[in-house]
mmCIF file of C-alpha atoms in Angstrom:
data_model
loop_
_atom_site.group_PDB
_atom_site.id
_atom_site.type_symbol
_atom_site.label_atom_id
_atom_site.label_comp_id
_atom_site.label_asym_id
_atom_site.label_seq_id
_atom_site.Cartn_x
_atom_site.Cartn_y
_atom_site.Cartn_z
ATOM 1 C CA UNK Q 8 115.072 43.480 135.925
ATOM 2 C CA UNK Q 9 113.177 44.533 139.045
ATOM 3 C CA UNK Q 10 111.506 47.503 137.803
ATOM 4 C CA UNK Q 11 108.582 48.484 140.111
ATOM 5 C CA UNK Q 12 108.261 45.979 143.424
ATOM 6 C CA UNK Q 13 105.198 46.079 145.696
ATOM 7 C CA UNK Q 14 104.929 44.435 148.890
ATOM 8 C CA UNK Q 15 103.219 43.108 150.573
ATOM 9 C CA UNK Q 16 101.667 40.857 147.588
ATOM 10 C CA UNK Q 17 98.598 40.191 149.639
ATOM 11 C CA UNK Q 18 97.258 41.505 153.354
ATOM 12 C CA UNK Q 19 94.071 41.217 155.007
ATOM 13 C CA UNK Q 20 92.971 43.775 157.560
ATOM 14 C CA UNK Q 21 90.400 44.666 160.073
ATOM 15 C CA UNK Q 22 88.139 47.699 159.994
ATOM 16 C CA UNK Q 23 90.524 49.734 161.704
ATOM 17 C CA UNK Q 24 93.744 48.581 161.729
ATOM 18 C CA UNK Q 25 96.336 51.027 159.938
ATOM 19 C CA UNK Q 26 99.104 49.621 157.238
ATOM 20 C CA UNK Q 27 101.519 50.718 154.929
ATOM 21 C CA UNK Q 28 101.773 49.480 151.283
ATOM 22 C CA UNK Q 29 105.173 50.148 149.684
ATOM 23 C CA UNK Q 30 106.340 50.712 146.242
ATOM 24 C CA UNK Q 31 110.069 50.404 145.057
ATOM 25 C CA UNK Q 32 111.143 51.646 141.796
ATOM 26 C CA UNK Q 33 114.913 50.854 140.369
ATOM 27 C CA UNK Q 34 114.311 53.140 136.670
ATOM 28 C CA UNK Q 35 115.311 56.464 137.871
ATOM 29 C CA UNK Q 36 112.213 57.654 137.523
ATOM 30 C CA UNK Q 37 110.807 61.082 138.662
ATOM 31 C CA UNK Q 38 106.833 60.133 138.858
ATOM 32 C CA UNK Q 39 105.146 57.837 141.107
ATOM 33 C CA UNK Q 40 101.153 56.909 141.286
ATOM 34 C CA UNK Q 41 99.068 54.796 143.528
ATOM 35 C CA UNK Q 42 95.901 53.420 141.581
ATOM 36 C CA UNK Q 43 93.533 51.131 142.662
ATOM 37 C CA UNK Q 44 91.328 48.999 141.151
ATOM 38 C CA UNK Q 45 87.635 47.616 141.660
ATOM 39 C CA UNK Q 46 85.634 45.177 139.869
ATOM 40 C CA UNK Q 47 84.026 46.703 136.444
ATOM 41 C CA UNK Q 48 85.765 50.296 137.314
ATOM 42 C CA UNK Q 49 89.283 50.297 135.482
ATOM 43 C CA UNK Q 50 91.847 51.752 137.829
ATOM 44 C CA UNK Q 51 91.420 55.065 139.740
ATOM 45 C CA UNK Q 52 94.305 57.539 140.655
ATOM 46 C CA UNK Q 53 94.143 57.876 144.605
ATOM 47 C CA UNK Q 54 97.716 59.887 144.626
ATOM 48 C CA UNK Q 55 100.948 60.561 142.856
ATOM 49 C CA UNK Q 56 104.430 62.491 143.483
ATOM 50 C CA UNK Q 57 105.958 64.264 140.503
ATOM 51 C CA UNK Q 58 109.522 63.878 142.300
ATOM 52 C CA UNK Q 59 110.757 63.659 145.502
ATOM 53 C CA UNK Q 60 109.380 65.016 148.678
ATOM 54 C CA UNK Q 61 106.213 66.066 146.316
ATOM 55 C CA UNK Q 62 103.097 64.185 146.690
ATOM 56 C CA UNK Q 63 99.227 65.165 145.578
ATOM 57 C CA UNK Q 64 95.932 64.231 145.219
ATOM 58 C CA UNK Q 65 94.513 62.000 142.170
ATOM 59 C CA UNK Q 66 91.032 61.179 142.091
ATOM 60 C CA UNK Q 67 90.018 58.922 144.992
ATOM 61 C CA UNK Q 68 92.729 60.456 147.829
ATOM 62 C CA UNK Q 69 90.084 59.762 150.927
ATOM 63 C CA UNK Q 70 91.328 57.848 153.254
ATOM 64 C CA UNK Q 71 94.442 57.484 152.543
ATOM 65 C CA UNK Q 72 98.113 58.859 152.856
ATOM 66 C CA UNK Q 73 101.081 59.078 151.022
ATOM 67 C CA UNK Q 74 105.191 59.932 151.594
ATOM 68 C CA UNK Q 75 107.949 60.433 149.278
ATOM 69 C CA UNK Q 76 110.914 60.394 150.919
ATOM 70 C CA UNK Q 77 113.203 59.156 148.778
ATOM 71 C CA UNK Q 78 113.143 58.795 144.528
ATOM 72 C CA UNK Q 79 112.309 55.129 144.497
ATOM 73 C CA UNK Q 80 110.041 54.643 147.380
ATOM 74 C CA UNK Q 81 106.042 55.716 147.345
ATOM 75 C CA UNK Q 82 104.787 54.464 150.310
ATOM 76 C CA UNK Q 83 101.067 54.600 150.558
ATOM 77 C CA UNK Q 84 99.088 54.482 154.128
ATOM 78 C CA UNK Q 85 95.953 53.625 155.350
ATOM 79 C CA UNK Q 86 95.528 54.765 159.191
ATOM 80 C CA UNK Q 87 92.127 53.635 159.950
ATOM 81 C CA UNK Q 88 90.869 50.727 156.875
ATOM 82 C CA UNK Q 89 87.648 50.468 156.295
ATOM 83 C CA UNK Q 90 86.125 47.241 154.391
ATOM 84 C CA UNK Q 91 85.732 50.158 151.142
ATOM 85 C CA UNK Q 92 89.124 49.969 150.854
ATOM 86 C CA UNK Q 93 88.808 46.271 150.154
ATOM 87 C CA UNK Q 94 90.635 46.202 146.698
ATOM 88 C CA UNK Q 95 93.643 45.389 144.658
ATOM 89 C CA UNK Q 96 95.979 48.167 144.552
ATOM 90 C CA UNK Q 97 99.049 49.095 141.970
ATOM 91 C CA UNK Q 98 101.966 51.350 142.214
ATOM 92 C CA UNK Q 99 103.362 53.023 138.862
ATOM 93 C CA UNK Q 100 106.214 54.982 137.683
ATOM 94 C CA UNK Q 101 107.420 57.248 134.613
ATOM 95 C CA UNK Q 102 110.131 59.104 134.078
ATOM 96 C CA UNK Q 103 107.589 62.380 133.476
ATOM 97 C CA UNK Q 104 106.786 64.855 130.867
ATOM 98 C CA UNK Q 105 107.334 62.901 127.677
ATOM 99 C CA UNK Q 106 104.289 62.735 125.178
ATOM 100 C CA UNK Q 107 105.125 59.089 124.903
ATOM 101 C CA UNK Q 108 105.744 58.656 128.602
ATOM 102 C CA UNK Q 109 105.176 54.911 129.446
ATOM 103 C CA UNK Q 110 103.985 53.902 133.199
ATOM 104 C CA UNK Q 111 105.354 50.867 134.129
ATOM 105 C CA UNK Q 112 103.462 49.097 136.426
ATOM 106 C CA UNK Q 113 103.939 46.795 139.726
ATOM 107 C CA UNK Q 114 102.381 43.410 140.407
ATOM 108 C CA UNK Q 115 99.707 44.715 142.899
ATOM 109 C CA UNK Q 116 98.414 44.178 146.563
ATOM 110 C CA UNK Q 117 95.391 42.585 147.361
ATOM 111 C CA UNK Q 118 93.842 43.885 150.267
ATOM 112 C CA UNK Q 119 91.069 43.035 151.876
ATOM 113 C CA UNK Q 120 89.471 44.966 155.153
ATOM 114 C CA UNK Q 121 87.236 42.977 157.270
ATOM 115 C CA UNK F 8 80.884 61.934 131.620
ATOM 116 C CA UNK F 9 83.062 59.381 130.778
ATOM 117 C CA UNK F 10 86.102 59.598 129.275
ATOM 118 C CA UNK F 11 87.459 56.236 128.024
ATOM 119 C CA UNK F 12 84.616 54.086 127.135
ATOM 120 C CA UNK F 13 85.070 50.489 126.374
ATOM 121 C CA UNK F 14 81.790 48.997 125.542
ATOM 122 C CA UNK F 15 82.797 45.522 125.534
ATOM 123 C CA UNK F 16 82.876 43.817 128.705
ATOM 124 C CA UNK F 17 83.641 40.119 126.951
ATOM 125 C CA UNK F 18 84.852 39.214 123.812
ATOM 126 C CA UNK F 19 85.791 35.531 122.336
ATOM 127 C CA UNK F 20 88.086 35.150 119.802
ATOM 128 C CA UNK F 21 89.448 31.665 118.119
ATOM 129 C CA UNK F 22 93.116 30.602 118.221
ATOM 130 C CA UNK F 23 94.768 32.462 115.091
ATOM 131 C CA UNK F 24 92.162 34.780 114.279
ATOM 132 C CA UNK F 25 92.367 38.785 114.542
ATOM 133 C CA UNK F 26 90.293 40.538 116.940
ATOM 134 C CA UNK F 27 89.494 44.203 117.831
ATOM 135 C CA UNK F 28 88.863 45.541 121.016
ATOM 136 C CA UNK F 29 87.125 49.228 120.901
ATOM 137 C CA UNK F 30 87.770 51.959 122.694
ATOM 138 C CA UNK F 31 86.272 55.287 122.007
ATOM 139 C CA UNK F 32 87.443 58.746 124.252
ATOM 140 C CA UNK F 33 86.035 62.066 125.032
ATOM 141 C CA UNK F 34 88.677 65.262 125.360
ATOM 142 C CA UNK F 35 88.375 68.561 123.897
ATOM 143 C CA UNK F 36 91.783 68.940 123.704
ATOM 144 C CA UNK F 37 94.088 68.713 120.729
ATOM 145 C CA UNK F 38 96.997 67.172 122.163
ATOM 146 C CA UNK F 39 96.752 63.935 123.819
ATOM 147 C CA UNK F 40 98.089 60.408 124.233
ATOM 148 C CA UNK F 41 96.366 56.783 124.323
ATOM 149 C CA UNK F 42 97.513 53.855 125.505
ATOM 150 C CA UNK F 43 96.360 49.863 126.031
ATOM 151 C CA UNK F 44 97.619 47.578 128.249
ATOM 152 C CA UNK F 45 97.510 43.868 129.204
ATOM 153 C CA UNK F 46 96.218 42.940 133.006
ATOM 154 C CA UNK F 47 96.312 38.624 132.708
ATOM 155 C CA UNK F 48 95.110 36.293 135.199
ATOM 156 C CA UNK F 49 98.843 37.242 137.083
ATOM 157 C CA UNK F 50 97.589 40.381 137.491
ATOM 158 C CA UNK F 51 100.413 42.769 136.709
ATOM 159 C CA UNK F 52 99.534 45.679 134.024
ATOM 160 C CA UNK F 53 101.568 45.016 130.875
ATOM 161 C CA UNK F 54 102.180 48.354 128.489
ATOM 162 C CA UNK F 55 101.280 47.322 125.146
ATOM 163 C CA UNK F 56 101.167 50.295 122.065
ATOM 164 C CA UNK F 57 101.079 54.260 122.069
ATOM 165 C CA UNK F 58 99.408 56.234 119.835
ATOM 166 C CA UNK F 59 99.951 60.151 119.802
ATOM 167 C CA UNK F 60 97.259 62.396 119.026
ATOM 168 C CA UNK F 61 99.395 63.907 116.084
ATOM 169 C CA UNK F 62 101.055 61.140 114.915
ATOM 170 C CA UNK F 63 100.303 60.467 111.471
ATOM 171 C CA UNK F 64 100.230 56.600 111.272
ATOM 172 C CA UNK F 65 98.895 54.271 113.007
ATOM 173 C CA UNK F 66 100.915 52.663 115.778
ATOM 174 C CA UNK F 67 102.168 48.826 115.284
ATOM 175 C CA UNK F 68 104.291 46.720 117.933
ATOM 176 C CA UNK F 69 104.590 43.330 116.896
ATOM 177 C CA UNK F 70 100.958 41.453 116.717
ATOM 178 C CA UNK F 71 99.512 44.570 117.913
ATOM 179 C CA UNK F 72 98.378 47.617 116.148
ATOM 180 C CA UNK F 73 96.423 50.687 116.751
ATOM 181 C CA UNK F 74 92.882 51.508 114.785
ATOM 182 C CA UNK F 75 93.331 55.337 115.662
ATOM 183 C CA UNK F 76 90.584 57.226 113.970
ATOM 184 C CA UNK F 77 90.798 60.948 115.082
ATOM 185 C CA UNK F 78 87.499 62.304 113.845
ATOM 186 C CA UNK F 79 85.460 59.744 115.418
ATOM 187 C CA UNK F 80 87.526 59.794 118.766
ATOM 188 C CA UNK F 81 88.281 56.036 118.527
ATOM 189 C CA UNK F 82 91.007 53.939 119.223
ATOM 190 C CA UNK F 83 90.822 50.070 118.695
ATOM 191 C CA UNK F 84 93.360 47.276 119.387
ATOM 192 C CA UNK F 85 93.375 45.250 116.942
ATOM 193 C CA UNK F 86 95.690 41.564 117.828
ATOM 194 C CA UNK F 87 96.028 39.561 114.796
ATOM 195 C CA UNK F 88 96.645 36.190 114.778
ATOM 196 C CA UNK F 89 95.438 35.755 118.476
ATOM 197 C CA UNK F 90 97.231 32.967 120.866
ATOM 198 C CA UNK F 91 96.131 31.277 123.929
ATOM 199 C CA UNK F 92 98.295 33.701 126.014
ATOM 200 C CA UNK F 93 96.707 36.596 124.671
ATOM 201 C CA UNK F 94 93.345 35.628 127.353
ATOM 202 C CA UNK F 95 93.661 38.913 129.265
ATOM 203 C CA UNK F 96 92.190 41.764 130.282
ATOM 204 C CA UNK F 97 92.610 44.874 128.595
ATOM 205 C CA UNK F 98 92.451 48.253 129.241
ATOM 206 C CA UNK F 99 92.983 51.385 127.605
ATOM 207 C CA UNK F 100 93.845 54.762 128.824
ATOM 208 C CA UNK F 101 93.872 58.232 128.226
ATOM 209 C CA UNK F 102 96.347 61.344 128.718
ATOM 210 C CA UNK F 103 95.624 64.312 127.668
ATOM 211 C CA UNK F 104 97.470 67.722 127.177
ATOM 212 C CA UNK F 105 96.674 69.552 130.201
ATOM 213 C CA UNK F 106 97.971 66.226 132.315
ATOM 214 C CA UNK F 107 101.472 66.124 130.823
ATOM 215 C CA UNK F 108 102.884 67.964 133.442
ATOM 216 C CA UNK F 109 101.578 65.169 135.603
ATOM 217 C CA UNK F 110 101.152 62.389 133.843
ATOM 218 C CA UNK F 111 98.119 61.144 135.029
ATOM 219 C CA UNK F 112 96.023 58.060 132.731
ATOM 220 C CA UNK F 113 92.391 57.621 132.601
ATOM 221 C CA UNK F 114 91.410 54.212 132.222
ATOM 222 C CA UNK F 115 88.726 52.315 130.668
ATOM 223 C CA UNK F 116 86.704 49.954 132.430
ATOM 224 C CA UNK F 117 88.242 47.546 130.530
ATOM 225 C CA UNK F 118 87.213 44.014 128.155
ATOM 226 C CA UNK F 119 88.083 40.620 129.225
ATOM 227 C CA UNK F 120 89.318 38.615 125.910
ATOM 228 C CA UNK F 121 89.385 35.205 126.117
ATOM 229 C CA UNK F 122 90.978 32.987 123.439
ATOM 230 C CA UNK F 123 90.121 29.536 122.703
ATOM 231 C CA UNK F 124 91.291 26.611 120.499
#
């Protein structure tokens, strides 16, 4: 029962440096999100893909990048980090527009930029 | 403004007891969704119980249930007979009509329970 797999787990980075976070769903699902989430601030949308090859903008999209290539891959990219992107960040997925639609979650990256 | 407010940042709770965790939300529109999960120590976010803006009864999944009180736009966790593992975060979240196309949540800021013996 994989579900939704992130990796890397953990990754520190300096101001600068570019990386790639991946997210690997195994549900069949049509919807993808990247959130991330800071101390005493819940978790914030930065972008999501209602299906493949679709991606857009959630609520905190500066700075970063996004590519859905294929239905269970979201990959999410930072090309230049910067130490306000120092935070723990979580892939979802759903299968999409059900009223009861349930987004399963992945274990998170930590990240921090130096 | 905000939209999911949860106005307790800490709350204690004795082995056994029942505890509620409030969350109140802001939307002006008449279809909607709300949700709570569970983020522990681990850190992965763990779907708990649903509650439909037109559903009738309140919802119930095991220990958990779902104070859903339309007219005062609140919707409370309530865990009864709490256990050690239930030390957690939790956070609930928001989806309303005009996002179902998308499916996009609006979370609280969340309220750290902590269980003890």
């Amino acid at each position: 029962n994989a579900g939704v797999t992130q990796t890397p787990k953990f990754r520190v980075l300096k101001t600068g440096q570019s990386m790639t976070l991946l997210c690997a769903q195994d549900m069949n699902h049509e919807y993808m999100y990247w959130y991330r989430q800071d101390p005493g601030m819940g978790l914030r949308l930065i972008h999501y893909s209602v299906g493949e090859g679709t991606t857009a903008k959630g609520e905190v999209p500066d700075g970063y990048n996004v590519s859905r290539l294929k239905k269970q891959n979201f990959l999410l990219g930072l090309e230049s980090a910067a130490p306000s992107q120092t935070s723990v960040y979580f892939c979802a997925s759903s299968y999409g527009t059900l009223a009861k639609n349930i987004q399963y979650f992945g274990a998170g990256t930590r990240l921090s930029v130096l | 403004a905000q939209k999911i407010t949860q106005t307790q940042p800490g709350m204690f709770v004795q082995e056994k007891e029942a505890v509620t965790l409030d969350c109140t939300y802001d939307t002006s529109d008449q279809s909607y969704g709300l949700f709570w999960y569970k983020q522990p120590s681990s850190g992965e976010m763990i779907f708990l119980i649903y509650q439909g803006s037109y559903d009738e009864q309140n919802a119930t999944e095991g220990r958990y249930s779902l104070n859903f009180q339309k007219a005062r736009k609140s919707a409370n966790l309530v865990i009864s007979a709490s256990q050690l593992g239930d030390s957690a975060m939790y956070f609930c979240a928001m989806r309303e009509a005009a996002a179902y196309n998308t499916d996009k949540l609006i979370f609280g800021t969340g309220t750290r329970l902590q269980v003890f013996p």
